[in-house]
GROMACS .gro file of C-alpha atoms in nm:
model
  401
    1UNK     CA    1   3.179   5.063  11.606
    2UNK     CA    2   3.130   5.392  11.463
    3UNK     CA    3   2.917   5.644  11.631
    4UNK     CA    4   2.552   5.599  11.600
    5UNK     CA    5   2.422   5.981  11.426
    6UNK     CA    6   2.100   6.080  11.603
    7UNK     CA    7   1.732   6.055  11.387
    8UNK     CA    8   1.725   6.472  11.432
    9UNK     CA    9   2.058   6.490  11.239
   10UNK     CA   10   1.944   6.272  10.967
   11UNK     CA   11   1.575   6.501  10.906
   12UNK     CA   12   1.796   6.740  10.894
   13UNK     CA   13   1.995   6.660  10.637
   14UNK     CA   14   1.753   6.557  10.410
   15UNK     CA   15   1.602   6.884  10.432
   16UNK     CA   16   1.939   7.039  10.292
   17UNK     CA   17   1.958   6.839   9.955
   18UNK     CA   18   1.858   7.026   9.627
   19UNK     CA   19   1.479   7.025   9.567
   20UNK     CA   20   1.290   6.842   9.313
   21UNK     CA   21   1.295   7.060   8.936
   22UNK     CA   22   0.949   7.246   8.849
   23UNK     CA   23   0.934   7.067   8.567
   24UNK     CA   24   0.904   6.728   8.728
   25UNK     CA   25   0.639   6.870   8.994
   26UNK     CA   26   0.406   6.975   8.750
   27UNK     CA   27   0.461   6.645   8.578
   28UNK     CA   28   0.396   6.462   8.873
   29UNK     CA   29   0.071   6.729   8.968
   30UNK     CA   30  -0.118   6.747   8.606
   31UNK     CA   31  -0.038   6.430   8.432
   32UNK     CA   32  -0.290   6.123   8.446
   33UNK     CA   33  -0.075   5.874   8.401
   34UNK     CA   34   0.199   5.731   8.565
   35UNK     CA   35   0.432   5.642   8.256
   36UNK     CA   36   0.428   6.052   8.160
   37UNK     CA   37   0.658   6.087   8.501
   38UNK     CA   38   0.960   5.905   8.338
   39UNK     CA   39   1.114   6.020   7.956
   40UNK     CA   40   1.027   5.748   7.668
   41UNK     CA   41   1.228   5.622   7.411
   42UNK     CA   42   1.131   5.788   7.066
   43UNK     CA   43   1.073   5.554   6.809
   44UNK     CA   44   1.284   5.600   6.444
   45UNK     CA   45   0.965   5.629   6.153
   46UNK     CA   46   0.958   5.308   5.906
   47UNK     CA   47   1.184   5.243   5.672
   48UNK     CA   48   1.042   5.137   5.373
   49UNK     CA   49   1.344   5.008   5.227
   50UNK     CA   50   1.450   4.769   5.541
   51UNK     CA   51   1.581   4.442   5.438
   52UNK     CA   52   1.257   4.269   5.398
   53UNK     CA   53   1.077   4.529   5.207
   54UNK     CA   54   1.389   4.496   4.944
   55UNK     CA   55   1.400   4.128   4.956
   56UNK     CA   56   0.972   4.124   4.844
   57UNK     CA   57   1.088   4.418   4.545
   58UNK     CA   58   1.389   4.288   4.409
   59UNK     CA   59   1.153   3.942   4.395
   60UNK     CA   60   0.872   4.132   4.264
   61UNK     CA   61   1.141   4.308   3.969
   62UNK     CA   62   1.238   3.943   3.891
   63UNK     CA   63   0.957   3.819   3.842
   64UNK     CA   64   0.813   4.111   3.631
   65UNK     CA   65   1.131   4.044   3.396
   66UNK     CA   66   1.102   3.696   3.382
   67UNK     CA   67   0.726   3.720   3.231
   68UNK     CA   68   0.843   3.946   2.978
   69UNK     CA   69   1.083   3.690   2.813
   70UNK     CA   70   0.798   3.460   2.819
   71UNK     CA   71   0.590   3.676   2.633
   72UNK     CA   72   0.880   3.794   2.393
   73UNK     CA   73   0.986   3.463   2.348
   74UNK     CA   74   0.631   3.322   2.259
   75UNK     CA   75   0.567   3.605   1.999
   76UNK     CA   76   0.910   3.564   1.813
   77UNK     CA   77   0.773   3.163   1.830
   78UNK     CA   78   0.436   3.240   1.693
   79UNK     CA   79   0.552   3.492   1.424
   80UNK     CA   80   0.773   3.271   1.298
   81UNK     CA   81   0.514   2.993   1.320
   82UNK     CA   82   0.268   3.236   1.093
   83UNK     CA   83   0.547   3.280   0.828
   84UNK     CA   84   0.604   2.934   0.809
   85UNK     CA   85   0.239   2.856   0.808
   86UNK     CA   86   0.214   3.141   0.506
   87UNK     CA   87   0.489   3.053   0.293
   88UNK     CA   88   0.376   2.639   0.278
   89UNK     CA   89  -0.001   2.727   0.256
   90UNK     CA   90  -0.054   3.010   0.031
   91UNK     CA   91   0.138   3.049  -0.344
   92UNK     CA   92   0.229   3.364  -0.516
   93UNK     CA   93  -0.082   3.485  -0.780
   94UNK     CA   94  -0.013   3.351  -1.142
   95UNK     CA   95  -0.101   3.509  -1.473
   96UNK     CA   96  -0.499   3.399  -1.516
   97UNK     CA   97  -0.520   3.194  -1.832
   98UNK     CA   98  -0.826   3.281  -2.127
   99UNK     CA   99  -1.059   3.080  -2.129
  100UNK     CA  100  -1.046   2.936  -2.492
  101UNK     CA  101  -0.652   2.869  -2.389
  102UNK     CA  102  -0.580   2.472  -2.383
  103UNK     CA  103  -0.457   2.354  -1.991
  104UNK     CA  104  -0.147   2.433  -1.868
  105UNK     CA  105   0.090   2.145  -1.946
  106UNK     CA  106   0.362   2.060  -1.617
  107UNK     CA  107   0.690   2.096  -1.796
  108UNK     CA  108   0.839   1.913  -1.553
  109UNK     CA  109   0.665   1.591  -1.738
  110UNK     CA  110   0.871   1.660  -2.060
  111UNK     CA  111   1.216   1.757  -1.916
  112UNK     CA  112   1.491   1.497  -2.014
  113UNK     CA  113   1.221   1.280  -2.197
  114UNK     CA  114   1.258   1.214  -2.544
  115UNK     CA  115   0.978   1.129  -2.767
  116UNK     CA  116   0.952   0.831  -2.986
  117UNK     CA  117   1.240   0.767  -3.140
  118UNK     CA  118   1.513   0.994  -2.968
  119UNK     CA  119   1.692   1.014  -2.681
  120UNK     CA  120   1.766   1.211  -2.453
  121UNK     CA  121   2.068   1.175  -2.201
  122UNK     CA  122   2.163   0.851  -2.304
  123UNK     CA  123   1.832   0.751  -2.133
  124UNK     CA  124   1.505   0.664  -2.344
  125UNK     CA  125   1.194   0.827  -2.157
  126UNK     CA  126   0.839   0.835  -2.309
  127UNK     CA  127   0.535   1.019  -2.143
  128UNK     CA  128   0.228   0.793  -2.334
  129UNK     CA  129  -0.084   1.003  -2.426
  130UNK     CA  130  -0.435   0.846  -2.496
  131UNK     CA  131  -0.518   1.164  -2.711
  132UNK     CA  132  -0.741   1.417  -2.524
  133UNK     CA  133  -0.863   1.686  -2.841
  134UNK     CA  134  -0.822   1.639  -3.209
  135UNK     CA  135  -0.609   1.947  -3.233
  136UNK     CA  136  -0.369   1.834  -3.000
  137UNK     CA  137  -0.359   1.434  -3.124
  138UNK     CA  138   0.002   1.406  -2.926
  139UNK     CA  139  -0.090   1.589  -2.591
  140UNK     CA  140   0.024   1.409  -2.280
  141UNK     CA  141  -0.345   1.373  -2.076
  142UNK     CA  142  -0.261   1.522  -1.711
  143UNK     CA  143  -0.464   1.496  -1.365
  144UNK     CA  144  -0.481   1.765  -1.142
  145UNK     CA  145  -0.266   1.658  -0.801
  146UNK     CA  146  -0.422   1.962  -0.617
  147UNK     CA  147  -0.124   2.183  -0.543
  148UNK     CA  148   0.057   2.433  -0.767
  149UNK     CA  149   0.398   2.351  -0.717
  150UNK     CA  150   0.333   1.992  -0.901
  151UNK     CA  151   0.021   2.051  -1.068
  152UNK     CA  152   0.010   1.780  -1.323
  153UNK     CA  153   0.047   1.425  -1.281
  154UNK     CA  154   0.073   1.200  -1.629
  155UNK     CA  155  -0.236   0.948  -1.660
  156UNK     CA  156   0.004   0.705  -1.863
  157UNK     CA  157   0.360   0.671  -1.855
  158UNK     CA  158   0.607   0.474  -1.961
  159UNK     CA  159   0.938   0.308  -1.864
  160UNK     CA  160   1.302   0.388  -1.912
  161UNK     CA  161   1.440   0.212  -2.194
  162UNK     CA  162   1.656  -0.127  -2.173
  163UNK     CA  163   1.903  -0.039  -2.374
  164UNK     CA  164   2.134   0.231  -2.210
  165UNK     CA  165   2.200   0.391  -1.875
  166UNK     CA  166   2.383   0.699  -1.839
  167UNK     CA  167   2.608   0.585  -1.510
  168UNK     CA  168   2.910   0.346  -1.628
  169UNK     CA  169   2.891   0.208  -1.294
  170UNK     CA  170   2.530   0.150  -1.253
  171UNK     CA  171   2.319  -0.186  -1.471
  172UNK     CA  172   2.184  -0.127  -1.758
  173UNK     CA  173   1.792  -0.051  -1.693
  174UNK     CA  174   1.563  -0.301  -1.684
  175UNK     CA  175   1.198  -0.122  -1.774
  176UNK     CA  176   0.937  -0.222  -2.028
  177UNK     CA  177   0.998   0.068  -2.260
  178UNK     CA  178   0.688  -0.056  -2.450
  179UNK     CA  179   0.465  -0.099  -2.194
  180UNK     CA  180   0.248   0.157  -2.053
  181UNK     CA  181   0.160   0.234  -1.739
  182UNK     CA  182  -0.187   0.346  -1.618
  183UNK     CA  183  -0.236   0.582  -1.331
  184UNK     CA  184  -0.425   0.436  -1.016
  185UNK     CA  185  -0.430   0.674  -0.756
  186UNK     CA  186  -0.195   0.971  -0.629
  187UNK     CA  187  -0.208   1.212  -0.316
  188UNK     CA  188   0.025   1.470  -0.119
  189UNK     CA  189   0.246   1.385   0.131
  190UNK     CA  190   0.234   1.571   0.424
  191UNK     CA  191   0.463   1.612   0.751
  192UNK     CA  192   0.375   1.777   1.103
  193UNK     CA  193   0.049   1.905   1.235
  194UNK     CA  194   0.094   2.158   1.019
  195UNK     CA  195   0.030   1.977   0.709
  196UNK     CA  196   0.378   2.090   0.529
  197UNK     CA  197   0.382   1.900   0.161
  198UNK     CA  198   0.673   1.731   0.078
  199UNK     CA  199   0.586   1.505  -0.212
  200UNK     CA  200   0.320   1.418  -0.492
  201UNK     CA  201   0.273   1.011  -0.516
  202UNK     CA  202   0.137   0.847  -0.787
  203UNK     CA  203   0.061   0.453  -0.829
  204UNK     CA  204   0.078   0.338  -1.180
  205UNK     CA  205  -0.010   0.000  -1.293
  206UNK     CA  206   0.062  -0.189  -1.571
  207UNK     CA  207  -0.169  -0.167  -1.839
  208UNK     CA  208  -0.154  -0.555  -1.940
  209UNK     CA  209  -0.167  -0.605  -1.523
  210UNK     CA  210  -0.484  -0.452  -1.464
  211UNK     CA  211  -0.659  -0.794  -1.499
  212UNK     CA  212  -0.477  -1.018  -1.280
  213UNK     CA  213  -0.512  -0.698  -1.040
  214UNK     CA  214  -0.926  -0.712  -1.093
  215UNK     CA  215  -0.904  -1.101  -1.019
  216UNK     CA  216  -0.690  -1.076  -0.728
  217UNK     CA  217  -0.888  -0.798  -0.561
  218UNK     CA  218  -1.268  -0.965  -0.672
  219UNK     CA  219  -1.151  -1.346  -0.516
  220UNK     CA  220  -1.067  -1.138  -0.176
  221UNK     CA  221  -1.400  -0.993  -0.179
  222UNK     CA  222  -1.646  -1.227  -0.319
  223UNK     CA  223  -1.817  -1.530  -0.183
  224UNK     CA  224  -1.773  -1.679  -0.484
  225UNK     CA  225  -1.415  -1.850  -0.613
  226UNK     CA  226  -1.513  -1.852  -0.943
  227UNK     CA  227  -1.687  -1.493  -0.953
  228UNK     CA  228  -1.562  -1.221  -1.233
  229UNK     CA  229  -1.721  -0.941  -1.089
  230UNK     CA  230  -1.844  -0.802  -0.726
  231UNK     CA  231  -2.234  -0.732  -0.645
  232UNK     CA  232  -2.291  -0.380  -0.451
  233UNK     CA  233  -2.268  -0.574  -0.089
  234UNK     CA  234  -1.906  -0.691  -0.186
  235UNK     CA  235  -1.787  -0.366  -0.364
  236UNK     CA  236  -1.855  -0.176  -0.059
  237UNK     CA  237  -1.698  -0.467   0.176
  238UNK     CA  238  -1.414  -0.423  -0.025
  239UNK     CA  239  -1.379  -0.089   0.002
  240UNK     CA  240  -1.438  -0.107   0.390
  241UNK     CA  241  -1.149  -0.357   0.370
  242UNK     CA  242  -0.889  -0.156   0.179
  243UNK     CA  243  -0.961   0.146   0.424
  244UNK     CA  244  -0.930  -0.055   0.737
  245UNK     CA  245  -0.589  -0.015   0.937
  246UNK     CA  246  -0.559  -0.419   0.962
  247UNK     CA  247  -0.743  -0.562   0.670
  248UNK     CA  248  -0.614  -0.325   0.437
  249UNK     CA  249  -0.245  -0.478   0.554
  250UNK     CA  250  -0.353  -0.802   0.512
  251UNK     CA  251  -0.534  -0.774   0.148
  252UNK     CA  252  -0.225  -0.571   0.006
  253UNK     CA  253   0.045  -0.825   0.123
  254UNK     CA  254  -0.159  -1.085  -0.044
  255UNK     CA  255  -0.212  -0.913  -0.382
  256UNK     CA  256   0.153  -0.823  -0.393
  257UNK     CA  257   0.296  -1.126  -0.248
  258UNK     CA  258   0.167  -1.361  -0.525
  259UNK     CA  259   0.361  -1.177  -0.793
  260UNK     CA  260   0.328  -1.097  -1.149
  261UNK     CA  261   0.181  -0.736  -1.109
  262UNK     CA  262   0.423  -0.529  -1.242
  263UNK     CA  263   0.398  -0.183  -1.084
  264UNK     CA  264   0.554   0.217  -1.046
  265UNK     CA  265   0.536   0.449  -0.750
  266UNK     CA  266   0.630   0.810  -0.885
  267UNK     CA  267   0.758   1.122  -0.665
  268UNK     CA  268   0.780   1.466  -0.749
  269UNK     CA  269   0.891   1.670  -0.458
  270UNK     CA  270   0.719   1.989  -0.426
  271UNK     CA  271   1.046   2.107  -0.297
  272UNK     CA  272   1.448   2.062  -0.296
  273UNK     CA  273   1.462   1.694  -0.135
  274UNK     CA  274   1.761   1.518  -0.068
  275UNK     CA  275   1.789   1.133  -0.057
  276UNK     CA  276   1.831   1.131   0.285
  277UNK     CA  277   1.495   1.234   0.385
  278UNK     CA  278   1.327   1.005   0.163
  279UNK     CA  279   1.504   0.747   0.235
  280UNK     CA  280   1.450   0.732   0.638
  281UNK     CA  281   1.098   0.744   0.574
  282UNK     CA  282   1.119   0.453   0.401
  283UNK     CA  283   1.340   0.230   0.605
  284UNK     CA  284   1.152   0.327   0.938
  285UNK     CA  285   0.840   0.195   0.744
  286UNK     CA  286   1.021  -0.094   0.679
  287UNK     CA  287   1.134  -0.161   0.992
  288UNK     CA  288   0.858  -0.134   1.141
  289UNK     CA  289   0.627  -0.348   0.937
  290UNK     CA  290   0.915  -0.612   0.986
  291UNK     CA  291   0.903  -0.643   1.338
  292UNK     CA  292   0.507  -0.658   1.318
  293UNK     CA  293   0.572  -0.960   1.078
  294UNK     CA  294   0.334  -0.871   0.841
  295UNK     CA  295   0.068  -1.172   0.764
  296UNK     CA  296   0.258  -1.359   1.011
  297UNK     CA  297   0.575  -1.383   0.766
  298UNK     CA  298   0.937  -1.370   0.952
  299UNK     CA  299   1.210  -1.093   0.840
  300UNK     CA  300   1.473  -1.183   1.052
  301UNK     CA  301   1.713  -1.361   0.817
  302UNK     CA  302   2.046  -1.235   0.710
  303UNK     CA  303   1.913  -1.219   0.350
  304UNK     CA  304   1.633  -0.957   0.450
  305UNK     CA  305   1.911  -0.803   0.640
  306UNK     CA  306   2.149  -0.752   0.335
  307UNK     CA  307   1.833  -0.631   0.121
  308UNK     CA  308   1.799  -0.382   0.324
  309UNK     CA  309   2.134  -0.231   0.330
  310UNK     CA  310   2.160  -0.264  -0.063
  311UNK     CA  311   1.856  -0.047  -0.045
  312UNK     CA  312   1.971   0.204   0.191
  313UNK     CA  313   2.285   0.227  -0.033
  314UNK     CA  314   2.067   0.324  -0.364
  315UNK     CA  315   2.006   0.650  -0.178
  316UNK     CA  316   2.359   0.800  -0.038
  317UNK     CA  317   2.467   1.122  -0.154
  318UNK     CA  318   2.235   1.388  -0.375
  319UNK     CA  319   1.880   1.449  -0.384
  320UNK     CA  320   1.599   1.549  -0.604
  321UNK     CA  321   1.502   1.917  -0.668
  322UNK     CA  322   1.197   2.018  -0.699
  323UNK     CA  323   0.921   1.932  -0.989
  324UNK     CA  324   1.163   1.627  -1.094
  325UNK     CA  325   1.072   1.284  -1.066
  326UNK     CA  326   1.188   0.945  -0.883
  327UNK     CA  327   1.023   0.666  -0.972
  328UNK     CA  328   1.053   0.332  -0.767
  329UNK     CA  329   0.971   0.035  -1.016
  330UNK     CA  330   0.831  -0.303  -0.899
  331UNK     CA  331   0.854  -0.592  -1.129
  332UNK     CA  332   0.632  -0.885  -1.199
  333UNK     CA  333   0.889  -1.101  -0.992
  334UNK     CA  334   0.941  -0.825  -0.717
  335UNK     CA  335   1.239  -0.668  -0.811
  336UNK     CA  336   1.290  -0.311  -0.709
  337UNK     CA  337   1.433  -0.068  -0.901
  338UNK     CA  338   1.467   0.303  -0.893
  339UNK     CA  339   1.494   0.552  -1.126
  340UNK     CA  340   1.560   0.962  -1.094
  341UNK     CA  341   1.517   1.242  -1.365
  342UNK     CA  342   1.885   1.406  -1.453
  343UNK     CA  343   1.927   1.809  -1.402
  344UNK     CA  344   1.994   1.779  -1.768
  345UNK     CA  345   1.753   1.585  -1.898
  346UNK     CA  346   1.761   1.205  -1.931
  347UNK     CA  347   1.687   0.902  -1.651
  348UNK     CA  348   2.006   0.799  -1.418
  349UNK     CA  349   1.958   0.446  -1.288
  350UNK     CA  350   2.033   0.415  -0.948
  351UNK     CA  351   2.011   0.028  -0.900
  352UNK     CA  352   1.828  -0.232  -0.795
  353UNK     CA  353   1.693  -0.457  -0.499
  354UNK     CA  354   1.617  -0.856  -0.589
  355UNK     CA  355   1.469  -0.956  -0.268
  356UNK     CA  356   1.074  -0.884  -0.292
  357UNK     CA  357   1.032  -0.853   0.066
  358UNK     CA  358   1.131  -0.473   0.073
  359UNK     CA  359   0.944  -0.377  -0.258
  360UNK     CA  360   0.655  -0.499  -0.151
  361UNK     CA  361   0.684  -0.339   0.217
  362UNK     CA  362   0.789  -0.029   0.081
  363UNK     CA  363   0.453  -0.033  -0.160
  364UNK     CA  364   0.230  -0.124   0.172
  365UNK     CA  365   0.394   0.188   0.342
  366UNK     CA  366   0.177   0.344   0.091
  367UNK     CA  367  -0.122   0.144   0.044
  368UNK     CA  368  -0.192  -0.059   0.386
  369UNK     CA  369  -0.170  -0.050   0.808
  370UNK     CA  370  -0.309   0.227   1.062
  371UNK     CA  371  -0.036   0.448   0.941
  372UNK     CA  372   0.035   0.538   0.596
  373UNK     CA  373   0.275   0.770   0.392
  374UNK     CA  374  -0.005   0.967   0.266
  375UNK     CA  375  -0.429   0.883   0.358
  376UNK     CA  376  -0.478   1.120   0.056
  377UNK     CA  377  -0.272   0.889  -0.201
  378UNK     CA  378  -0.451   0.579  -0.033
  379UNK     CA  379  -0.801   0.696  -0.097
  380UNK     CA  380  -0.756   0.794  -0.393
  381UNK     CA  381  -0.589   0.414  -0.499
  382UNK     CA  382  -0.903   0.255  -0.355
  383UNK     CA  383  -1.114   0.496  -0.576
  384UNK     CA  384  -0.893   0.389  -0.867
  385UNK     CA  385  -0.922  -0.003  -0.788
  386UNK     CA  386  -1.309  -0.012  -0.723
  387UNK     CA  387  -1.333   0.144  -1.040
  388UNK     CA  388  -1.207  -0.196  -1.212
  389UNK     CA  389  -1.372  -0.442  -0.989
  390UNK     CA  390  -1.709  -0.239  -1.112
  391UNK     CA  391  -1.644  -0.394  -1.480
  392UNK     CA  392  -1.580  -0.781  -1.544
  393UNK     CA  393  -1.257  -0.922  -1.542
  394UNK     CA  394  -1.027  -0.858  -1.855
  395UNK     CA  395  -1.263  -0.541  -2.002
  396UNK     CA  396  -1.061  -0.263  -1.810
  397UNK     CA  397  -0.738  -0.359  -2.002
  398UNK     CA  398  -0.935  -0.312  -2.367
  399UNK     CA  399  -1.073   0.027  -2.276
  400UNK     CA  400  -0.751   0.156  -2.126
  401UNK     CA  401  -0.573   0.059  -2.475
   0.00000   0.00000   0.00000
C-alpha cells in the first residue's frame, strides 16, 4: 500500500494552488443571482427569413398572383361579353327618312323574284300585293318584324312556280304559283340568355285554307259541334289553350294532322346561316317530340326513320346569307318541301319529304309544347288565328281576296 500523506500536508497544499481571479470574486460578492456566477450562451437575433417565414411568403406571393389572373381573366371575359352584347343589340344610325317619303321597302323581298309574267333564274317567284295607296297600286304591303336587319316581312306571298327548277338534279317544284298566301303570325328567333337573333319566322296560310282553319280551330273550342263562330268565354279558352305548354301540343297536332291546310313557314336569317345550324334545330325538335309520342301517336317505324334522314339530307352543304329567304312548304296532303332564294336571283328547289309526320312536327316546333323555336312567333300566330275565329266561318277568305 502506498504511504498514507498526513491531513497537515494536504492543508498545505491546497493553500499553494493559484487563487480564485478578481473578476470571479466580485461576481460571486455583488451579484444577486446565482446564474450571473457561470457565462451564458448568447442567443443569435431572429431571422426573419428562416425557413418558415419563407415558406408563409413564397405562399403569400402565390397566392397574390393567382388572384390577379382571376381578375385579368374575368375582365378580358366580360369585355368581350360587352362587345358581343353591343354588336347583336345595338345597329349602326341610318339616314332618317322625310316624312312625306313612302316606307322603306326590304329589297331583300324583290331579289330573284320576277313579276307577273317573267322569270327570273329559271324560277317563277311572285311577292302578291293587296294595294296599300293609289299612287303605288303595285306596292308589295310589308309588316314591321321589329329588327333592322330584316325589317319587312311580305303580308301575301306566293309560291314558286310548277313549271321549272333551276337544279337538273332536283324535281320540278311543286307550289301553287296562283295561290296566295296570307301572313298569320311571325317573330324573332333568339339563342342564349343573351337573346342573340338568328332568324325572322313567318307563318303563311293559304288564302282559300283560312276556312277549314276557322272550322277546325272553332269545333276545338266550342261546346257546340255545329257552331260557326266562338262567344267571348270560348275565344279566350281558346286562346288559353293555344298558349298552354300541353294543350297547345295537343290542339296543333289535331289541326294539322287532319290534312288539307296547305301552309308556308318563311326564314330570313338576320345573319350568314349555314344549313347546318338550322337544320340541328330542327331534327332535335323532332326527336324530341318523337320520343314524347305526341297525342299518343308512335314514331318508331322504319318509315319515320327513313323520313327523317331524307330530311336531314335536304340540308348538307351551303347555307343562307343574310336577308334571303328559305321557305319550308307544307301541302294539303303533308308533303314537305323546301325552297331557298339563289345569290343570283331565282328559287333553287331543294327537295321534298312525303311522310307528314315530320312536316307537321317540324310546324309544332313552332307553334306548340313548353318549348318553342320562338314564344315571339307563337304569340303573334295566336293573335293572327283569334282574329278569324272572331268572324263566322268562310267571311275571312272574302275579305282577304
Amino acid at each position: 500500500m502506498p504511504p498514507r500523506i498526513p491531513s497537515t500536508i494536504r492543508l498545505s497544499t491546497r493553500c499553494l494552488r493559484d487563487p480564485p481571479p478578481l473578476r470571479l470574486l466580485q461576481t460571486r460578492r455583488f451579484s444577486a443571482h446565482p446564474k450571473a456566477l457561470y457565462p451564458q450562451p448568447t442567443t443569435a437575433p431572429h431571422n426573419p427569413l428562416d425557413p418558415i417565414a419563407r415558406h408563409r411568403l413564397e405562399t403569400q406571393i402565390r397566392a397574390y398572383y393567382t388572384r390577379r389572373n382571376y381578375y385579368a381573366a374575368a375582365g378580358a371575359a366580360l369585355c368581350m361579353l360587352a362587345t358581343l352584347v353591343l354588336v347583336s343589340t345595338y345597329e349602326l344610325p341610318t339616314k332618317p327618312e322625310q316624312c312625306d317619303t313612302p316606307p322603306r321597302r326590304d329589297t331583300s323581298l324583290e331579289r330573284g323574284a320576277a313579276l307577273v309574267g317573267g322569270v327570273s333564274g329559271g324560277a317563277e317567284v311572285r311577292i302578291a300585293g293587296v294595294g296599300t295607296a293609289s299612287s303605288q297600286p303595285d306596292a308589295v304591303e310589308q309588316v314591321p318584324t321589329g329588327t333592322s336587319s330584316v325589317p319587312y316581312f311580305p303580308k301575301t306571298l306566293s309560291l314558286p312556280g310548277t313549271t321549272s327548277s333551276t337544279s337538273p338534279a332536283l324535281p320540278v317544284g311543286t307550289g301553287d304559283a296562283d295561290e296566295p298566301y296570307q301572313l298569320v303570325g311571325l317573330g324573332i328567333r333568339t339563342v342564349s340568355f343573351l337573346s342573340i337573333q338568328v332568324y325572322v319566322v313567318g307563318l303563311y296560310i293559304a288564302t282559300s285554307d283560312i276556312a277549314t282553319l276557322q272550322a277546325r280551330l272553332v269545333r276545338a273550342a266550342a261546346s257546340a259541334e255545329s257552331a260557326s263562330t266562338l262567344v267571348a268565354g270560348e275565344k279566350e279558352e281558346l286562346r288559353q289553350a293555344l298558349l298552354d305548354p300541353l294543350r297547345s301540343e295537343e290542339v296543333w297536332d289535331g289541326v294539322l294532322k287532319e290534312g288539307g291546310i296547305r301552309s308556308v313557314l318563311r326564314i330570313v336569317p338576320t345573319r350568314n346561316t349555314d344549313f347546318a345550324h338550322l337544320r340541328d334545330g330542327w331534327v332535335r325538335g323532332i326527336t324530341a317530340r318523337s320520343q314524347r309520342s305526341v297525342g299518343g301517336e308512335r314514331f318508331d317505324d322504319e318509315g319515320f326513320g327513313e323520313a327523317v334522314g331524307r330530311f336531314k339530307g335536304l340540308f348538307g352543304r351551303g347555307g343562307v346569307g343574310k336577308g334571303k329567304a328559305l321557305m319550308l312548304e307544307r301541302r294539303g296532303d303533308g308533303v314537305l318541301g323546301a325552297w331557298v332564294e339563289g345569290e343570283k336571283g331565282g328559287w333553287d328547289r331543294m327537295g321534298e319529304v312525303r311522310d307528314e309526320r315530320v312536316g307537321r312536327l317540324v310546324w309544332l316546333g313552332y307553334l306548340g309544347g313548353k318549348k318553342v323555336a320562338s314564344e315571339a312567333a307563337r304569340k303573334s300566330v295566336v293573335d293572327g288565328v283569334m282574329g278569324f275565329v272572331e268572324r263566322p266561318v268562310g267571311t275571312v277568305e272574302t275579305q282577304v281576296v
